[in-house]
Amino acid sequence: MGKLLELTNVHSYYGHIHALQGISLHVEEGEIVTLIGSNGAGKSTTLRTISGLIHAREGKVHLDGKDITHTEPHIVVSQGVGHVPEGRGIFPKLTVQENLEMGAFTVNDQKIIKDRLDLTFELFPRLKERISQFGGTLSGGEQQMLAIGRGLMQNPRILMLDEPSMGLAPVLVDVIFDTIKKLNEQGTTILLVEQNALMALSIAHRGYVLQTGSIVLTDDAAKLKKNEMVQKSYLGID
Amino acid sequence: MKQFTSNPFYKFILFPIGQIIVFALGASLVLSLFTVLLAYIFRGFMTEFDLVERVLLILPQVVINGLTIGFVYSTIALGYTMVYGVLEFINFSHSEIFMVGGIVGVELMAYFDHTGALQTMNQYVIIALAILLGMVISGSLAVTVERVAYKPLRGAPRLVPLISAIGMSFFLQDAVRLILSLTTGEFNVILPNFGTFDEFLILAVPGIATPLRFQIKSILLVGVTVIMLVGLNYLVNGTKVGKAIRAVAQDRPSASLMGINVNMIISITFLIGGALGGAAGVLFALKATKLDPFVGFFPGLKAFTAAVLGGIGNLTGALLGGLILGLLESFSASYLSTFTNGAFGAEYKDIFAFAVLILVLILRPSGLLGQTVGQKA
Amino acid sequence: GQPPAATEAPVVTEAPVATEAPTEAPVVSMGTIKIATQSPLSGGQSLLGVAIKQGAELALEQLGGELAAMGYDVQLAPYDDQATPDVGVANAKNIVADSEILCGVGHLNSGVMIPSSEEYHTAGLAFISPANTNPVVTTRGYLEVNRVVGRDDVQAPAAEEYAFSTLGAKSVYIIHDKTAYGQGVAEFFRVAAEEDAITVVDFVGTEETANFDAIVTPLVAAAPDVVFFAGIYNQAGVFFKQAREAGYEGTFLGTDGMDSSDLADLAGDALTSGGGMAYTTVAGPVSAYPAAATFATDYTAKFGAAPEAYAAQAYDAMGICLASIKAAAEAAGGTPTRAQVAEAIRAISYEGLTSTIAFDEIGDLPLAKYFIIKVNATSKDTWGSNEIIASFDLASPGK
Amino acid sequence: MKTFFSELYKKANSGFWPIFITLGLLIAGTISVYQSPRSLSAFLTLMLCPLLVYFMKINMKVKTFIGLILVIVILPVLGIRNIFYLEVIFQMAVFAALALGLNIVIGMAGLLDLGYVAFYAVGAYTWAIFGSKQLSLLHSIPGAAPAGAEFALSPNYFWLFLFLGVGLAALAGILLGLPVLRLRGDYLAIVTLGFGEVIRVLALNLDKPINLTNGPQGITPIQRPPLPPEFILSPIRNLLTPIVGHVPSEAEFYNVFFYFLALIIIMIAITVATRLEDSRIGRAWTAIREDETAAIAMGIPLVKMKLAAFAAGASFAGAMGALYAANRTFVSPETFSFLQSIGVLTMVILGGLGSIPGVIFGASAVVILNIQVLQNFSLYLSELRQSDAVIPIINFAWKDLSNQLDPAKYQKLVFGIILVVMMIFRPSGLIPAERRKRELVEDKE
Amino acid sequence: MSLLQTTNVIKRFGGLVAVNKMTFSVDEGHIVSIIGPNGAGKTTFFNSLTGIYRPEEGEIMFKDHSLIGLRPDQVSARGISRTFQNIRLFGSMTVIENILVGMHIRLKQNALDALFRSKKFHAEEKEAEQKASDLMEYVGLKNVGNELARNLPYGGQRRIEIARALAANPTLLLLDEPTAGMNPNETEDAIKLFRRIRDEKGITILLIEHDMRVVMGISEHITVMDYGEKIAEGSPQEIRKNQRVIEAYLGREAASSKD
Ligand SMILES: Nc1ncnc2c1ncn2[C@@H]1O[C@H](COP(=O)(O)OP(=O)(O)OP(=O)(O)O)[C@@H](O)[C@H]1O
Ligand SMILES: Nc1ncnc2c1ncn2[C@@H]1O[C@H](COP(=O)(O)OP(=O)(O)OP(=O)(O)O)[C@@H](O)[C@H]1O
Ligand SMILES: [Mg+2]
Ligand SMILES: [Mg+2]
């Protein structure tokens, strides 16, 4: 098991807003790692910096030992990083089917595409019902399913999920977490950002806690779950 | 049936051609019927002549004229619509891209004329070469313009690239004039005379007094544009590049997360739009026989209107919009004077076109074929 | 290969050249005098506009010697009116504010000249137009506005007369370009035609420049004897060609806007087939002016292209400016005022390339030359083969 | 180096320095323009003053005072000395007012209007038709004015028509707005473009069946409102004569008069724009611009608000149109072309969309650039060509410059390049709106 | 007496019946929730209530007046405010401006007041600004009044949306997944906020949520939708035990977990 992904002292900005203030973290091959933290802590920004949607002004991002700090997102993606962004990023005027196909843009193996499509529809039968509806007219939760499905279609080595349970009905939340676990067992590395920290920590191996752009705590998931500060601030357990 | 519709030959050749034919014939028919109906209604008001007879006399020719120019508009409109679709801004310099294509094509023919090849070579080979050159030059020019004047502006407020495009448009007009006039100060480029393009194909239709006359260049023009439209349709709907174009159009960050090289796709879009514009320029030159650096403005404006009429961002819409606009123009310019006994004439044709545009947009706010798939509340 | 400016200018002015100029004394600098030109130097009409500027430039170079000898540094101040009234007026204000400018040559478009000359008039700055034929240019009666060409209200009836008498036309189709010039000419033609009971099949204005199908179709169906085009050659040439292609067989007729060799390149055979093509003009071909032969060669040598229409007129306009300034300077015994120059222009009798020029009390030529030219050319190179089938000296109708 | 300059700037912008520098420049500019009335650089120096006044840290009252002195005293006086400056500042004022109006429509309400000059045309033709002899020429052929035609109204009616122009333009705005309000973004753009063309084509063609606009010939002469009475003028004349070096003529007085009228309209425009901007209406416009659906759900009546924006924007154009017609005593359809609309749009965006000082500055900059800098530059080059000047180093004589490269012919090319370059380096405009400035900083990266 | 009463509301998209015969009421002063699987039609129902969609059939009565056919701004003027599932703030306006926009219909000033800066205008603006900052504090935002709305983190944006909706002084507040994207602690705060809004301001709240802590914690009444139809209705206790709801929506685990 090597370090698949590594961030060293990463600083990212939105204009003059200093969103990441020296983040260092790593994800090893085969792991599920979760980032937790309150609103605005910089979780989404971390994922965006990794996938190249924004570039770090300082520090380095390495994928498999290669420096990808300033690599454009389409190259990062083609190197096996999947990113299901916050806000879903559905193509509103493509149908559900086409949206999913877009997910497999860099995949050439027809068999994988078919398998993944089947998997997606198995997870979210709802999407199959809506297969030729435009993405933009889906309900919020349906869009979330589509975004996750599209991430699956990419067949990435490492899948980064930004709040995948947001807006999903409770039954589906369970399904999502089961799926993440299953994917991981089949060999996909996972970097997970979740507000539902309790569930995230239940399936993750390790976790990082972010506070206003910095990492304040990191440990095994099980231990974090028992950490008093974490319990108090993020799990809602007093 | 389902099997058949997913057959690529049907999907990418038969269907689009069928669509074009339906649009062309449909629009012609509707307008013709409407005009004839009006003529019947107002028949009594004209004492000097029989209005219906007047109308019918030139009707076939009016329709042919309208369709011919309509196809040119359609082809230019595609360039606007493609760029609009992807970058959501009105590429004002597209009319200059169109102009450059035309001028380059004509200059090539003039060069052949100069070397004497014009009279010996097959006329269709010459045209094909001219169109090809026009496409290459215009396509590359469009890509260059994008790189220089629009790319640095990504993420800037929406109207900024619009102004940059206007600046580009001014620049190109004068730059082309500068180049053309370097030697003699002369900047009109004139199509050399060759071949049989001016001649007519005469088709006697039983039941119609005057035979139909199709000018060879009109047939050529329509033929080439149809081929290009079909090609474009395949490219956009049948290939991965097309899919990527659509994705980039809708959400750039998401597209890049799908592994799409956004910059390259934008360049490709400009390349295709520019090439179409260039081809349209050459075909237009065949018709107009003279071009100058300022010739792009009006066709550009019309084409843009056509793109909006059809629903901007929608390729089929651009096609339909162009045809309708061409027909409207032809009908209004040819008939307005007859109907109003000289009080209003051809000079109102643009008003007519705009009036119809406004009417259409009132009834269908996103154009004839544009869909409103907004974000949900 | 230019003749040095001071030698033998092919001009005899009213006051014979200062023969007794002191030869030994070094020329005392008397300051700068500028002569403005205003014409479209950019945009679609710049070909003619540039010709005006260049004609004037050549004249200044060849004829400016006398003023230079008097100690003046004479300069050309070329302005680009972009064929737009607004720009013309703004430039006009700039021109009148430059006190060194004593005279001006311009414009190409009557639509620009008319508002701009309001400024010249208020400022008392004389302008000489080499090209404006719209009557209103002079009928306002301004001292400062002059022209060295004829008028549309003579030219258009002359064209109509030709259509009626020589061609025997019974029906005519009138088309114009929706400019002040084109529409003006077209209206004069229509009035004349109606007086002669010629049927006006249609009276159409169009801004279209490339695709005339929609206009041509009803035209061909109506088959009038004559099509009268009031506009500029680069629109007309395309129109003629398309009309012929569509099967029109009658005669095309036009006015001075047709006067460019480019017309032949544009329209080709269309000019000679069927009923052919003829136009009236106020500025005949250079060959029509014996005095202009060297002008044409000099112009071509300097600018690399043969003179377009109005270049010779601009040359004359500049010549008149120079001569009048000189006359006024001599009369005033120093740098003249604008008013003096304007007066001098009205008083002059000037032997120009195009004719002996003098102005009546509103700035028109009392007798202007009008030509009717039948086009035989089918390409630029043969433009010289056009025939002057009639030329008249017609009096200005006055105010 | 950079820190050196920013230090310098900081220093210059603290304590008494700003007033010092500004006044210094103002006086230097005034004197140099006075001394050499045709020098472009002198005039540009003077025109830098308002910018400086705007940017320097000076007490607001002092700022206003300096600005007013410049605009009300210095410019008109210098304008009488060189009448062309009156034209420049008049055009600046006209276009500033147009830009302010368009800014309401585009900058505040976010409605892209590509046919804005239509409203300008409405205002101009309103007075042109009634303030000229056109009414008695309704049945005559355009161009051939028969003798005996009379002015229909006394020139005093101009004042009434100024308001009528405003009203009619606003009405036209509403008429245009009503059918197209459901349209979003660029659909609206093309419809307004079409509307602009329609108005122009109507002006061009309504010479038949009745001759309302005199077609392409345009309408002239148009009457001007009477100047203030002699007892006001003559002391001014006496005062000015020694200063400007000649007795100011009536024409010059007229130009000053129109300049002041334009100034008044601008003042009104600025007041209206700023006051509307920070009120409930302005906020509603911004909200609509940002997100129509959310705005309407917040209880903002879309139709009413959009119409208000159209009408407010149009009314300034109407006023300026009437003023323009009277100033020029001539109108023709060419003034109201699509390119003119684009020109005004350019001023708005170049100056800074949504920023009131920005659009005024944008309008001024484009006017100066177009009618002065570019013209002057090409005149200068053409002087060089007539002289014996030689470019050193490469030893190139200006005389040998090919005629085809005559710079006078390529003003538009230069203008085009300036537009592109400006957009690349200052996309938010020369003086960005506060809001946009913030936005843009955050958009970077 | 019920504040809002709908009868047989139907909204279709093409062949899809997104809302099917919804008959539903909200009593004044209550907190009422709508839950249901994704795509059940909840948001569509909201949009039908607020005039963004016009239902094909059915009646919507609010304070005994029909809302059918009213535009969204008119509905808003009747006293219904809302937030959006996908946040729809005016991103490049400041936080305080966003809230002021929310006050639009409550302000009395007209164009003339604005132009002449009448006393009334100044007084009203001042009061409005005061009220806006009070509201910001009320929803738990401090010192961000001059930030651009879009620069706030997710949770902050949700709060502005609520403050903006409250600014219109509504009688009924519609919240579409207001706590999505909030962590448990923030959700707790939000719950308290909703209670306070109801208790202190007396505003009736209708809520869509997927977070059962919120739904079960504060609702007096819950309606469950699936495939556009109402499938159950009742108190939190009743709903939690409803077999059909468990199967379609809650899942076994959530149903069994403590609230
Ligand atoms: N597009 C943007 N422009 C400006 N600032 C931004 C932008 N996106 C995020 N920020 C700021 O960056 C910081 C980190 O935001 P980020 O979205 O990474 O937080 P997060 O941990 O994902 O929070 P949440 O749980 O709310 O999603 C916040 O202060 C936020 O306001
Ligand atoms: N404009 C539309 N066109 C077609 N179908 C639509 C449209 N809007 C919504 N739908 C469909 O209607 C159904 C109801 O959507 P709605 O947004 O009301 O669901 P919801 O209950 O709010 O779900 P969620 O909990 O996921 O937000 C969905 O299946 C959706 O795909
Ligand atoms: Mg986040
Ligand atoms: Mg929903």
PDB file of N, CA and C in Angstrom, chain D residues 272 274-276 278-281 283-284 286-287 289-291 293-301 305 435 438-439 442-443, chain E residues 72-73 76 82 84 88 90-94 97 100-101 104-105 107 109 111 114-115 117 121 125 146 148 150-151 164:
ATOM      1  N   VAL D 272     -30.823  60.672 -10.770  1.00  0.00           N
ATOM      2  CA  VAL D 272     -31.837  59.624 -10.874  1.00  0.00           C
ATOM      3  C   VAL D 272     -31.186  58.252 -10.731  1.00  0.00           C
ATOM      4  N   THR D 274     -28.276  57.303  -9.372  1.00  0.00           N
ATOM      5  CA  THR D 274     -27.768  56.934  -8.048  1.00  0.00           C
ATOM      6  C   THR D 274     -28.898  56.735  -7.060  1.00  0.00           C
ATOM      7  N   ARG D 275     -29.863  57.622  -7.146  1.00  0.00           N
ATOM      8  CA  ARG D 275     -30.922  57.508  -6.137  1.00  0.00           C
ATOM      9  C   ARG D 275     -31.765  56.269  -6.343  1.00  0.00           C
ATOM     10  N   LEU D 276     -32.002  55.967  -7.608  1.00  0.00           N
ATOM     11  CA  LEU D 276     -32.760  54.735  -7.821  1.00  0.00           C
ATOM     12  C   LEU D 276     -31.923  53.539  -7.390  1.00  0.00           C
ATOM     13  N   ASP D 278     -29.627  53.050  -5.029  1.00  0.00           N
ATOM     14  CA  ASP D 278     -29.797  52.574  -3.668  1.00  0.00           C
ATOM     15  C   ASP D 278     -31.162  52.911  -3.109  1.00  0.00           C
ATOM     16  N   SER D 279     -32.099  52.257  -3.713  1.00  0.00           N
ATOM     17  CA  SER D 279     -33.450  52.283  -3.168  1.00  0.00           C
ATOM     18  C   SER D 279     -34.015  50.898  -3.422  1.00  0.00           C
ATOM     19  N   ARG D 280     -35.206  50.744  -3.035  1.00  0.00           N
ATOM     20  CA  ARG D 280     -35.879  49.463  -3.212  1.00  0.00           C
ATOM     21  C   ARG D 280     -35.906  49.070  -4.692  1.00  0.00           C
ATOM     22  N   ILE D 281     -36.049  50.068  -5.568  1.00  0.00           N
ATOM     23  CA  ILE D 281     -36.129  49.759  -6.993  1.00  0.00           C
ATOM     24  C   ILE D 281     -34.797  49.237  -7.521  1.00  0.00           C
ATOM     25  N   ARG D 283     -32.443  47.829  -5.861  1.00  0.00           N
ATOM     26  CA  ARG D 283     -32.179  46.482  -5.341  1.00  0.00           C
ATOM     27  C   ARG D 283     -32.989  45.446  -6.097  1.00  0.00           C
ATOM     28  N   ALA D 284     -34.215  45.829  -6.425  1.00  0.00           N
ATOM     29  CA  ALA D 284     -35.040  44.887  -7.183  1.00  0.00           C
ATOM     30  C   ALA D 284     -34.399  44.604  -8.537  1.00  0.00           C
ATOM     31  N   THR D 286     -31.224  44.739  -9.334  1.00  0.00           N
ATOM     32  CA  THR D 286     -30.068  43.863  -9.150  1.00  0.00           C
ATOM     33  C   THR D 286     -30.521  42.433  -8.912  1.00  0.00           C
ATOM     34  N   ALA D 287     -31.542  42.300  -8.103  1.00  0.00           N
ATOM     35  CA  ALA D 287     -32.035  40.950  -7.808  1.00  0.00           C
ATOM     36  C   ALA D 287     -32.494  40.263  -9.088  1.00  0.00           C
ATOM     37  N   ARG D 289     -31.468  40.828 -12.030  1.00  0.00           N
ATOM     38  CA  ARG D 289     -30.284  40.523 -12.825  1.00  0.00           C
ATOM     39  C   ARG D 289     -29.637  39.231 -12.328  1.00  0.00           C
ATOM     40  N   GLU D 290     -29.652  39.060 -11.027  1.00  0.00           N
ATOM     41  CA  GLU D 290     -28.962  37.905 -10.469  1.00  0.00           C
ATOM     42  C   GLU D 290     -29.742  36.613 -10.665  1.00  0.00           C
ATOM     43  N   ASP D 291     -31.004  36.656 -10.377  1.00  0.00           N
ATOM     44  CA  ASP D 291     -31.781  35.416 -10.419  1.00  0.00           C
ATOM     45  C   ASP D 291     -33.260  35.780 -10.483  1.00  0.00           C
ATOM     46  N   THR D 293     -35.969  34.007 -10.995  1.00  0.00           N
ATOM     47  CA  THR D 293     -36.926  33.175 -10.275  1.00  0.00           C
ATOM     48  C   THR D 293     -36.942  33.509  -8.794  1.00  0.00           C
ATOM     49  N   ALA D 294     -35.742  33.639  -8.241  1.00  0.00           N
ATOM     50  CA  ALA D 294     -35.689  33.962  -6.824  1.00  0.00           C
ATOM     51  C   ALA D 294     -36.278  35.351  -6.586  1.00  0.00           C
ATOM     52  N   ALA D 295     -35.994  36.273  -7.503  1.00  0.00           N
ATOM     53  CA  ALA D 295     -36.490  37.639  -7.322  1.00  0.00           C
ATOM     54  C   ALA D 295     -38.001  37.651  -7.293  1.00  0.00           C
ATOM     55  N   ILE D 296     -38.583  36.946  -8.215  1.00  0.00           N
ATOM     56  CA  ILE D 296     -40.050  36.980  -8.289  1.00  0.00           C
ATOM     57  C   ILE D 296     -40.643  36.290  -7.078  1.00  0.00           C
ATOM     58  N   ALA D 297     -39.956  35.287  -6.582  1.00  0.00           N
ATOM     59  CA  ALA D 297     -40.460  34.620  -5.385  1.00  0.00           C
ATOM     60  C   ALA D 297     -40.339  35.511  -4.159  1.00  0.00           C
ATOM     61  N   MET D 298     -39.471  36.507  -4.222  1.00  0.00           N
ATOM     62  CA  MET D 298     -39.352  37.449  -3.116  1.00  0.00           C
ATOM     63  C   MET D 298     -40.382  38.568  -3.239  1.00  0.00           C
ATOM     64  N   GLY D 299     -41.275  38.427  -4.201  1.00  0.00           N
ATOM     65  CA  GLY D 299     -42.339  39.416  -4.300  1.00  0.00           C
ATOM     66  C   GLY D 299     -42.024  40.579  -5.226  1.00  0.00           C
ATOM     67  N   ILE D 300     -40.987  40.447  -6.028  1.00  0.00           N
ATOM     68  CA  ILE D 300     -40.676  41.540  -6.947  1.00  0.00           C
ATOM     69  C   ILE D 300     -41.456  41.358  -8.241  1.00  0.00           C
ATOM     70  N   PRO D 301     -42.269  42.328  -8.600  1.00  0.00           N
ATOM     71  CA  PRO D 301     -43.034  42.202  -9.841  1.00  0.00           C
ATOM     72  C   PRO D 301     -42.125  42.409 -11.044  1.00  0.00           C
ATOM     73  N   MET D 305     -40.983  46.040 -12.963  1.00  0.00           N
ATOM     74  CA  MET D 305     -39.619  46.492 -12.728  1.00  0.00           C
ATOM     75  C   MET D 305     -38.825  46.593 -14.020  1.00  0.00           C
ATOM     76  N   ARG D 435     -19.370  46.805  -6.727  1.00  0.00           N
ATOM     77  CA  ARG D 435     -19.872  45.436  -6.690  1.00  0.00           C
ATOM     78  C   ARG D 435     -19.062  44.538  -7.608  1.00  0.00           C
ATOM     79  N   ARG D 438     -15.497  43.668  -6.524  1.00  0.00           N
ATOM     80  CA  ARG D 438     -15.447  42.562  -5.575  1.00  0.00           C
ATOM     81  C   ARG D 438     -15.621  41.243  -6.288  1.00  0.00           C
ATOM     82  N   GLU D 439     -16.638  41.222  -7.161  1.00  0.00           N
ATOM     83  CA  GLU D 439     -16.920  39.984  -7.879  1.00  0.00           C
ATOM     84  C   GLU D 439     -15.686  39.483  -8.601  1.00  0.00           C
ATOM     85  N   GLU D 442     -12.845  37.864  -6.837  1.00  0.00           N
ATOM     86  CA  GLU D 442     -13.122  36.507  -6.415  1.00  0.00           C
ATOM     87  C   GLU D 442     -13.196  35.529  -7.575  1.00  0.00           C
ATOM     88  N   ASP D 443     -13.473  36.064  -8.745  1.00  0.00           N
ATOM     89  CA  ASP D 443     -13.554  35.173  -9.900  1.00  0.00           C
ATOM     90  C   ASP D 443     -12.192  34.691 -10.368  1.00  0.00           C
TER      91      ASP D 443
ATOM     92  N   PRO E  72     -45.849  34.486  -8.787  1.00  0.00           N
ATOM     93  CA  PRO E  72     -45.100  34.303  -7.542  1.00  0.00           C
ATOM     94  C   PRO E  72     -45.032  35.571  -6.700  1.00  0.00           C
ATOM     95  N   ASP E  73     -44.862  36.720  -7.369  1.00  0.00           N
ATOM     96  CA  ASP E  73     -44.741  37.937  -6.561  1.00  0.00           C
ATOM     97  C   ASP E  73     -46.061  38.255  -5.870  1.00  0.00           C
ATOM     98  N   SER E  76     -46.339  35.974  -2.951  1.00  0.00           N
ATOM     99  CA  SER E  76     -45.474  36.481  -1.903  1.00  0.00           C
ATOM    100  C   SER E  76     -46.146  37.645  -1.167  1.00  0.00           C
ATOM    101  N   ARG E  82     -40.571  31.826   0.920  1.00  0.00           N
ATOM    102  CA  ARG E  82     -39.994  30.493   0.793  1.00  0.00           C
ATOM    103  C   ARG E  82     -38.478  30.535   0.707  1.00  0.00           C
ATOM    104  N   PHE E  84     -35.236  27.986  -1.099  1.00  0.00           N
ATOM    105  CA  PHE E  84     -35.119  27.052  -2.205  1.00  0.00           C
ATOM    106  C   PHE E  84     -34.256  25.855  -1.845  1.00  0.00           C
ATOM    107  N   ARG E  88     -30.728  29.745  -3.788  1.00  0.00           N
ATOM    108  CA  ARG E  88     -30.818  30.756  -4.842  1.00  0.00           C
ATOM    109  C   ARG E  88     -30.708  32.130  -4.229  1.00  0.00           C
ATOM    110  N   PHE E  90     -28.922  35.996  -4.222  1.00  0.00           N
ATOM    111  CA  PHE E  90     -28.395  36.936  -5.199  1.00  0.00           C
ATOM    112  C   PHE E  90     -26.913  37.048  -4.907  1.00  0.00           C
ATOM    113  N   GLY E  91     -26.169  36.196  -5.597  1.00  0.00           N
ATOM    114  CA  GLY E  91     -24.793  35.931  -5.215  1.00  0.00           C
ATOM    115  C   GLY E  91     -23.894  37.141  -5.131  1.00  0.00           C
ATOM    116  N   SER E  92     -24.065  38.105  -6.044  1.00  0.00           N
ATOM    117  CA  SER E  92     -23.116  39.208  -5.959  1.00  0.00           C
ATOM    118  C   SER E  92     -23.728  40.422  -5.272  1.00  0.00           C
ATOM    119  N   MET E  93     -24.786  40.203  -4.534  1.00  0.00           N
ATOM    120  CA  MET E  93     -25.242  41.257  -3.644  1.00  0.00           C
ATOM    121  C   MET E  93     -24.734  40.892  -2.242  1.00  0.00           C
ATOM    122  N   THR E  94     -24.630  41.923  -1.406  1.00  0.00           N
ATOM    123  CA  THR E  94     -24.162  41.619  -0.064  1.00  0.00           C
ATOM    124  C   THR E  94     -25.281  40.948   0.717  1.00  0.00           C
ATOM    125  N   GLU E  97     -28.020  43.305   1.554  1.00  0.00           N
ATOM    126  CA  GLU E  97     -28.846  43.640   0.392  1.00  0.00           C
ATOM    127  C   GLU E  97     -29.822  42.516   0.072  1.00  0.00           C
ATOM    128  N   LEU E 100     -32.620  42.928   2.289  1.00  0.00           N
ATOM    129  CA  LEU E 100     -33.438  44.078   1.902  1.00  0.00           C
ATOM    130  C   LEU E 100     -34.326  43.750   0.707  1.00  0.00           C
ATOM    131  N   VAL E 101     -33.798  42.951  -0.206  1.00  0.00           N
ATOM    132  CA  VAL E 101     -34.629  42.539  -1.338  1.00  0.00           C
ATOM    133  C   VAL E 101     -35.840  41.772  -0.815  1.00  0.00           C
ATOM    134  N   HIS E 104     -38.764  43.788  -0.035  1.00  0.00           N
ATOM    135  CA  HIS E 104     -39.323  44.592  -1.120  1.00  0.00           C
ATOM    136  C   HIS E 104     -40.794  44.915  -0.956  1.00  0.00           C
ATOM    137  N   ILE E 105     -41.595  43.869  -0.759  1.00  0.00           N
ATOM    138  CA  ILE E 105     -43.029  44.127  -0.767  1.00  0.00           C
ATOM    139  C   ILE E 105     -43.509  44.834   0.482  1.00  0.00           C
ATOM    140  N   LEU E 107     -41.903  47.374   1.851  1.00  0.00           N
ATOM    141  CA  LEU E 107     -41.504  48.779   1.832  1.00  0.00           C
ATOM    142  C   LEU E 107     -42.541  49.602   1.076  1.00  0.00           C
ATOM    143  N   GLN E 109     -41.957  52.877  -0.025  1.00  0.00           N
ATOM    144  CA  GLN E 109     -41.401  53.946  -0.860  1.00  0.00           C
ATOM    145  C   GLN E 109     -41.679  53.682  -2.334  1.00  0.00           C
ATOM    146  N   ALA E 111     -40.908  55.364  -6.534  1.00  0.00           N
ATOM    147  CA  ALA E 111     -39.808  55.966  -7.282  1.00  0.00           C
ATOM    148  C   ALA E 111     -39.615  57.431  -6.898  1.00  0.00           C
ATOM    149  N   ALA E 114     -37.796  57.825  -3.736  1.00  0.00           N
ATOM    150  CA  ALA E 114     -36.380  57.522  -3.927  1.00  0.00           C
ATOM    151  C   ALA E 114     -35.683  58.685  -4.615  1.00  0.00           C
ATOM    152  N   LEU E 115     -36.345  59.272  -5.615  1.00  0.00           N
ATOM    153  CA  LEU E 115     -35.720  60.353  -6.369  1.00  0.00           C
ATOM    154  C   LEU E 115     -35.537  61.592  -5.510  1.00  0.00           C
ATOM    155  N   ARG E 117     -35.652  61.688  -2.256  1.00  0.00           N
ATOM    156  CA  ARG E 117     -35.141  61.361  -0.925  1.00  0.00           C
ATOM    157  C   ARG E 117     -36.003  61.985   0.172  1.00  0.00           C
ATOM    158  N   PHE E 121     -38.632  58.305   2.949  1.00  0.00           N
ATOM    159  CA  PHE E 121     -37.659  57.388   2.366  1.00  0.00           C
ATOM    160  C   PHE E 121     -36.534  57.102   3.350  1.00  0.00           C
ATOM    161  N   GLU E 125     -35.748  53.525   4.966  1.00  0.00           N
ATOM    162  CA  GLU E 125     -34.502  52.819   4.670  1.00  0.00           C
ATOM    163  C   GLU E 125     -33.763  52.478   5.956  1.00  0.00           C
ATOM    164  N   ASN E 146     -21.756  42.847   5.081  1.00  0.00           N
ATOM    165  CA  ASN E 146     -21.210  43.417   3.857  1.00  0.00           C
ATOM    166  C   ASN E 146     -20.444  42.421   3.006  1.00  0.00           C
ATOM    167  N   LEU E 148     -20.190  39.461   0.230  1.00  0.00           N
ATOM    168  CA  LEU E 148     -21.028  39.005  -0.874  1.00  0.00           C
ATOM    169  C   LEU E 148     -21.653  37.674  -0.467  1.00  0.00           C
ATOM    170  N   ARG E 150     -22.427  35.070  -1.980  1.00  0.00           N
ATOM    171  CA  ARG E 150     -21.906  33.800  -2.472  1.00  0.00           C
ATOM    172  C   ARG E 150     -20.588  33.397  -1.826  1.00  0.00           C
ATOM    173  N   ASN E 151     -19.989  34.328  -1.088  1.00  0.00           N
ATOM    174  CA  ASN E 151     -18.737  33.969  -0.433  1.00  0.00           C
ATOM    175  C   ASN E 151     -18.944  33.292   0.907  1.00  0.00           C
ATOM    176  N   ARG E 164     -33.860  36.156   4.514  1.00  0.00           N
ATOM    177  CA  ARG E 164     -34.462  36.867   3.400  1.00  0.00           C
ATOM    178  C   ARG E 164     -35.953  36.572   3.327  1.00  0.00           C
TER     179      ARG E 164
END
